């Protein structure tokens, strides 16, 4: 992507120091895990959380709507742009481009876009949804409306998932911004309410629709930036294919079980990313039809 001339977003923070455990303690923090389950890029790390919950005898869907305010943990925060790494500067150019695109889209609808904040951390950090841990992958937290990113994930995306390239990395950020848009639209809240009334398989199906819409929104962003270059489409499709639930389950030596999918199959993720890229119209991203 041609991001060199894109203005960096000023909506960021850099955490230093270690965050605490899940939600600052299992007793009070389990109710805060749902935003993790409901709002992350989807590269397998969440499976670890689900396994932990299953061992503890907790149904993840029972955590919907649990929440409350931010959990205070031991992490210092800097907002000094001079202390940013090159990859953090680059990430903020991506974020700046999402602010430009979604600002225009919201303006066209007679609304004002309220940007999210990109919170950088390394290995362990803190979020309004509990602990931020790199093993969980990038995620969006509705409680504080921030995106949490350990940029080492980009190395994992390239090496573990075989999805190299700057567009693949930008897709990660744009997907999480898509969740922020869903939050502003009220979609996340509505889905959480619906999940509380259904069984686990039906709740997972709703979650898949949330994630596929975020993929489509990422495609809308890419189309509207005017910054795409030759090869970017292929990078995006490779990334979407690599992190489909069926592909991840096969890679883990498991038979794909569609009822357990929370992000969608590789084919679905590529389909909705491509739909956003082709249309540039968020109205075409209604994954909840039918």
Short mmCIF file of C-alpha atoms in Angstrom, two decimals:
data_model
loop_
_atom_site.label_atom_id
_atom_site.label_comp_id
_atom_site.label_asym_id
_atom_site.label_seq_id
_atom_site.Cartn_x
_atom_site.Cartn_y
_atom_site.Cartn_z
CA UNK A 1 0.00 0.00 0.00
CA UNK A 2 1.13 3.55 -0.69
CA UNK A 3 1.09 4.80 2.88
CA UNK A 4 4.19 7.02 2.89
CA UNK A 5 2.17 10.22 2.47
CA UNK A 6 -0.71 9.18 4.73
CA UNK A 7 -1.02 11.23 7.91
CA UNK A 8 -0.42 9.34 11.13
CA UNK A 9 -3.24 9.16 13.62
CA UNK A 10 -2.68 10.88 16.93
CA UNK A 11 -5.05 8.46 18.65
CA UNK A 12 -2.61 6.05 20.24
CA UNK A 13 -0.93 4.99 23.45
CA UNK A 14 2.06 2.78 24.22
CA UNK A 15 1.94 0.57 27.28
CA UNK A 16 5.01 -0.45 29.22
CA UNK A 17 5.18 -2.78 32.19
CA UNK A 18 3.20 -5.95 32.68
CA UNK A 19 -0.54 -6.30 32.85
CA UNK A 20 -2.25 -8.62 35.29
CA UNK A 21 -4.07 -11.90 34.79
CA UNK A 22 -7.40 -12.43 33.09
CA UNK A 23 -9.60 -9.58 34.23
CA UNK A 24 -7.37 -8.94 37.24
CA UNK A 25 -8.56 -12.22 38.80
CA UNK A 26 -10.85 -15.03 37.72
CA UNK A 27 -13.58 -14.19 40.19
CA UNK A 28 -14.29 -10.69 38.89
CA UNK A 29 -12.81 -10.89 35.42
CA UNK A 30 -14.62 -13.72 33.64
CA UNK A 31 -17.51 -11.45 32.78
CA UNK A 32 -15.09 -9.24 30.88
CA UNK A 33 -13.84 -11.94 28.53
CA UNK A 34 -16.74 -11.63 26.11
CA UNK A 35 -15.37 -8.57 24.29
CA UNK A 36 -12.25 -10.68 23.62
CA UNK A 37 -14.35 -13.45 22.17
CA UNK A 38 -16.51 -11.06 20.21
CA UNK A 39 -14.08 -8.61 18.74
CA UNK A 40 -10.74 -10.05 17.65
CA UNK A 41 -9.00 -10.69 14.37
CA UNK A 42 -9.23 -14.44 14.78
CA UNK A 43 -5.92 -16.24 14.46
CA UNK A 44 -6.39 -19.05 16.89
CA UNK A 45 -5.33 -17.44 20.16
CA UNK A 46 -8.91 -17.23 21.39
CA UNK A 47 -9.08 -21.03 21.27
CA UNK A 48 -6.76 -21.02 24.27
CA UNK A 49 -9.21 -18.89 26.24
CA UNK A 50 -12.14 -21.12 25.29
CA UNK A 51 -10.26 -24.24 26.38
CA UNK A 52 -9.48 -22.63 29.75
CA UNK A 53 -13.14 -21.75 30.21
CA UNK A 54 -14.26 -25.25 29.26
CA UNK A 55 -11.90 -26.81 31.78
CA UNK A 56 -13.33 -24.49 34.42
CA UNK A 57 -16.85 -25.53 33.46
CA UNK A 58 -17.79 -22.10 32.13
CA UNK A 59 -19.94 -21.65 29.02
CA UNK A 60 -18.41 -18.66 27.18
CA UNK A 61 -21.85 -17.52 26.01
CA UNK A 62 -22.89 -17.15 29.64
CA UNK A 63 -20.36 -14.32 29.88
CA UNK A 64 -22.22 -12.12 27.42
CA UNK A 65 -23.02 -8.73 28.84
CA UNK A 66 -20.82 -9.27 31.89
CA UNK A 67 -18.55 -6.27 31.61
CA UNK A 68 -18.41 -3.14 33.62
CA UNK A 69 -15.64 -0.61 33.55
CA UNK A 70 -11.95 -0.93 32.83
CA UNK A 71 -9.81 -3.17 34.96
CA UNK A 72 -6.91 -1.27 36.50
CA UNK A 73 -3.61 -3.05 36.05
CA UNK A 74 0.07 -2.24 36.37
CA UNK A 75 0.94 -0.66 33.03
CA UNK A 76 2.44 2.75 32.33
CA UNK A 77 1.20 4.59 29.26
CA UNK A 78 3.12 6.92 26.94
CA UNK A 79 1.68 9.07 24.18
CA UNK A 80 5.01 10.46 22.97
CA UNK A 81 5.30 9.96 19.19
CA UNK A 82 9.08 10.27 19.40
CA UNK A 83 9.22 6.98 21.30
CA UNK A 84 7.41 5.00 18.64
CA UNK A 85 9.07 2.24 16.63
CA UNK A 86 8.98 2.21 12.82
CA UNK A 87 6.25 -0.42 12.75
CA UNK A 88 4.19 1.60 15.22
CA UNK A 89 4.53 4.70 13.04
CA UNK A 90 3.42 2.60 10.08
CA UNK A 91 0.46 1.23 12.02
CA UNK A 92 -0.64 4.76 12.84
CA UNK A 93 -0.58 5.68 9.17
CA UNK A 94 -2.94 2.78 8.58
CA UNK A 95 -5.12 3.99 11.44
CA UNK A 96 -5.03 7.52 10.05
CA UNK A 97 -6.28 6.22 6.71
CA UNK A 98 -9.20 4.47 8.45
CA UNK A 99 -10.11 7.74 10.17
CA UNK A 100 -10.11 9.51 6.82
CA UNK A 101 -12.26 6.87 5.13
CA UNK A 102 -14.76 6.26 7.90
CA UNK A 103 -14.96 9.97 8.63
CA UNK A 104 -16.09 10.47 5.05
CA UNK A 105 -18.56 7.56 5.17
CA UNK A 106 -20.15 8.78 8.40
CA UNK A 107 -20.27 12.34 7.03
CA UNK A 108 -22.12 11.12 3.94
CA UNK A 109 -24.74 9.68 6.31
CA UNK A 110 -25.00 12.95 8.24
CA UNK A 111 -23.10 11.58 11.23
CA UNK A 112 -19.75 12.22 12.90
CA UNK A 113 -17.19 9.45 13.20
CA UNK A 114 -15.54 9.08 16.62
CA UNK A 115 -12.13 7.44 16.13
CA UNK A 116 -10.86 4.53 18.16
CA UNK A 117 -7.50 4.52 19.99
CA UNK A 118 -4.71 2.10 19.08
CA UNK A 119 -3.03 0.80 22.23
CA UNK A 120 0.37 -0.79 21.63
CA UNK A 121 1.80 -3.27 24.12
CA UNK A 122 4.46 -5.97 24.20
CA UNK A 123 3.63 -9.50 25.40
CA UNK A 124 1.41 -8.38 28.28
CA UNK A 125 -0.67 -5.26 28.81
CA UNK A 126 -3.95 -4.02 30.22
CA UNK A 127 -7.28 -3.20 28.61
CA UNK A 128 -10.77 -2.17 29.60
CA UNK A 129 -11.72 -5.81 29.04
CA UNK A 130 -9.05 -7.29 31.30
CA UNK A 131 -5.55 -8.44 30.46
CA UNK A 132 -4.07 -7.88 27.00
CA UNK A 133 -1.89 -10.82 26.07
CA UNK A 134 -0.11 -11.30 22.76
CA UNK A 135 -1.17 -14.97 22.57
CA UNK A 136 -4.74 -13.78 22.12
CA UNK A 137 -3.99 -11.78 18.97
CA UNK A 138 -5.15 -8.24 18.14
CA UNK A 139 -8.53 -7.30 19.57
CA UNK A 140 -11.03 -4.50 20.02
CA UNK A 141 -12.50 -3.78 23.46
CA UNK A 142 -15.95 -2.14 23.47
CA UNK A 143 -15.61 -1.23 27.15
CA UNK A 144 -13.00 1.45 26.39
CA UNK A 145 -13.37 1.55 22.57
CA UNK A 146 -9.69 0.79 21.98
CA UNK A 147 -7.79 -1.59 19.71
CA UNK A 148 -5.01 -3.58 21.37
CA UNK A 149 -2.03 -4.66 19.30
CA UNK A 150 1.31 -6.30 19.94
CA UNK A 151 3.06 -5.57 16.64
CA UNK A 152 5.04 -8.81 16.97
CA UNK A 153 1.83 -10.35 15.68
CA UNK A 154 2.77 -9.15 12.21
CA UNK A 155 5.79 -11.46 12.33
CA UNK A 156 3.51 -14.32 13.37
CA UNK A 157 1.13 -13.47 10.54
CA UNK A 158 3.99 -13.78 8.07
CA UNK A 159 5.82 -16.77 9.53
CA UNK A 160 3.12 -18.90 11.16
CA UNK A 161 0.20 -18.14 8.89
CA UNK A 162 2.10 -17.63 5.63
CA UNK A 163 0.48 -14.25 5.00
CA UNK A 164 3.23 -11.70 4.28
CA UNK A 165 2.94 -8.17 2.96
CA UNK A 166 1.98 -4.73 4.15
CA UNK A 167 -1.63 -5.06 3.01
CA UNK A 168 -2.08 -8.22 5.08
CA UNK A 169 -0.87 -6.29 8.11
CA UNK A 170 -3.09 -3.31 7.34
CA UNK A 171 -6.04 -5.69 6.99
CA UNK A 172 -5.51 -6.72 10.62
CA UNK A 173 -5.89 -3.13 11.83
CA UNK A 174 -8.75 -2.36 9.44
CA UNK A 175 -10.64 -5.44 10.66
CA UNK A 176 -10.42 -4.23 14.27
CA UNK A 177 -11.51 -0.75 13.20
CA UNK A 178 -14.45 -2.51 11.59
CA UNK A 179 -15.41 -3.75 15.05
CA UNK A 180 -15.21 -0.18 16.31
CA UNK A 181 -17.60 0.88 13.55
CA UNK A 182 -19.93 -1.94 14.61
CA UNK A 183 -19.69 -0.65 18.16
CA UNK A 184 -20.63 2.88 17.07
CA UNK A 185 -23.53 1.47 15.06
CA UNK A 186 -24.78 -0.52 18.04
CA UNK A 187 -24.26 -3.87 16.32
CA UNK A 188 -21.99 -5.37 18.98
CA UNK A 189 -24.44 -4.56 21.74
CA UNK A 190 -27.39 -5.98 19.79
CA UNK A 191 -25.56 -9.19 18.98
CA UNK A 192 -24.46 -9.62 22.59
CA UNK A 193 -28.08 -9.31 23.70
CA UNK A 194 -29.17 -11.89 21.13
CA UNK A 195 -26.39 -14.27 22.15
CA UNK A 196 -27.66 -14.32 25.70
CA UNK A 197 -30.95 -15.83 24.54
CA UNK A 198 -29.61 -18.66 22.36
CA UNK A 199 -27.54 -21.81 22.69
CA UNK A 200 -23.82 -22.02 22.04
CA UNK A 201 -24.02 -23.07 18.38
CA UNK A 202 -26.46 -20.27 17.58
CA UNK A 203 -24.30 -17.80 19.51
CA UNK A 204 -21.27 -18.86 17.50
CA UNK A 205 -23.21 -18.37 14.26
CA UNK A 206 -24.04 -14.82 15.31
CA UNK A 207 -20.38 -14.24 16.14
CA UNK A 208 -19.37 -15.40 12.68
CA UNK A 209 -21.65 -12.76 11.17
CA UNK A 210 -19.99 -10.09 13.33
CA UNK A 211 -16.52 -11.11 12.17
CA UNK A 212 -17.44 -11.41 8.51
CA UNK A 213 -18.95 -7.93 8.58
CA UNK A 214 -15.69 -6.60 10.05
CA UNK A 215 -13.86 -8.30 7.17
CA UNK A 216 -16.21 -6.63 4.70
CA UNK A 217 -15.70 -3.26 6.39
CA UNK A 218 -11.95 -3.78 6.03
CA UNK A 219 -12.52 -4.27 2.32
CA UNK A 220 -14.61 -1.08 2.15
CA UNK A 221 -11.74 0.80 3.79
CA UNK A 222 -9.20 -0.63 1.34
CA UNK A 223 -11.33 0.27 -1.67
CA UNK A 224 -11.89 3.84 -0.52
CA UNK A 225 -8.31 4.63 0.48
CA UNK A 226 -7.09 4.87 -3.09
CA UNK A 227 -3.80 3.49 -1.77
CA UNK A 228 -3.87 -0.08 -3.05
CA UNK A 229 -1.08 -1.35 -5.27
CA UNK A 230 -0.54 -4.39 -7.44
CA UNK A 231 -0.40 -7.50 -5.30
CA UNK A 232 -2.38 -6.05 -2.38
CA UNK A 233 -5.54 -7.96 -3.28
CA UNK A 234 -3.62 -11.23 -3.33
CA UNK A 235 -2.04 -10.45 0.05
CA UNK A 236 -5.46 -9.80 1.54
CA UNK A 237 -6.95 -12.99 0.15
CA UNK A 238 -3.98 -15.00 1.43
CA UNK A 239 -4.44 -13.56 4.93
CA UNK A 240 -8.21 -14.14 4.92
CA UNK A 241 -7.71 -17.73 3.77
CA UNK A 242 -5.04 -18.39 6.39
CA UNK A 243 -7.18 -17.38 9.36
CA UNK A 244 -10.45 -19.09 8.47
CA UNK A 245 -11.77 -21.31 11.27
CA UNK A 246 -11.68 -24.44 9.12
CA UNK A 247 -8.08 -23.82 8.08
CA UNK A 248 -7.01 -23.16 11.67
CA UNK A 249 -8.75 -26.27 12.96
CA UNK A 250 -7.14 -28.41 10.26
CA UNK A 251 -3.73 -26.93 11.11
CA UNK A 252 -4.32 -27.92 14.74
CA UNK A 253 -4.96 -31.51 13.64
CA UNK A 254 -8.71 -31.30 14.19
CA UNK A 255 -11.65 -32.02 11.95
CA UNK A 256 -13.43 -28.75 11.13
CA UNK A 257 -16.64 -28.39 13.12
CA UNK A 258 -18.77 -25.57 11.62
CA UNK A 259 -20.90 -25.29 14.77
CA UNK A 260 -17.78 -24.23 16.67
CA UNK A 261 -16.72 -21.55 14.16
CA UNK A 262 -16.57 -18.03 15.61
CA UNK A 263 -14.98 -16.14 12.70
CA UNK A 264 -16.06 -17.98 9.57
CA UNK A 265 -14.50 -20.36 7.11
CA UNK A 266 -11.63 -19.32 4.85
CA UNK A 267 -14.04 -19.16 1.92
CA UNK A 268 -16.43 -16.92 3.85
CA UNK A 269 -13.70 -14.58 5.03
CA UNK A 270 -12.32 -14.19 1.51
CA UNK A 271 -15.85 -13.72 0.13
CA UNK A 272 -16.74 -10.85 2.46
CA UNK A 273 -13.36 -9.13 2.26
CA UNK A 274 -13.67 -9.30 -1.54
CA UNK A 275 -17.25 -7.95 -1.39
CA UNK A 276 -16.10 -4.89 0.54
CA UNK A 277 -13.20 -4.39 -1.83
CA UNK A 278 -15.45 -4.62 -4.88
CA UNK A 279 -18.20 -2.31 -3.65
CA UNK A 280 -16.57 0.18 -1.30
CA UNK A 281 -20.06 0.41 0.18
CA UNK A 282 -20.70 -0.55 3.83
CA UNK A 283 -24.38 -1.09 2.97
CA UNK A 284 -23.23 -4.16 1.03
CA UNK A 285 -21.77 -5.64 4.23
CA UNK A 286 -25.00 -6.79 5.86
CA UNK A 287 -23.95 -10.27 6.93
CA UNK A 288 -27.06 -10.54 9.11
CA UNK A 289 -29.49 -10.91 6.19
CA UNK A 290 -31.09 -14.29 5.76
#
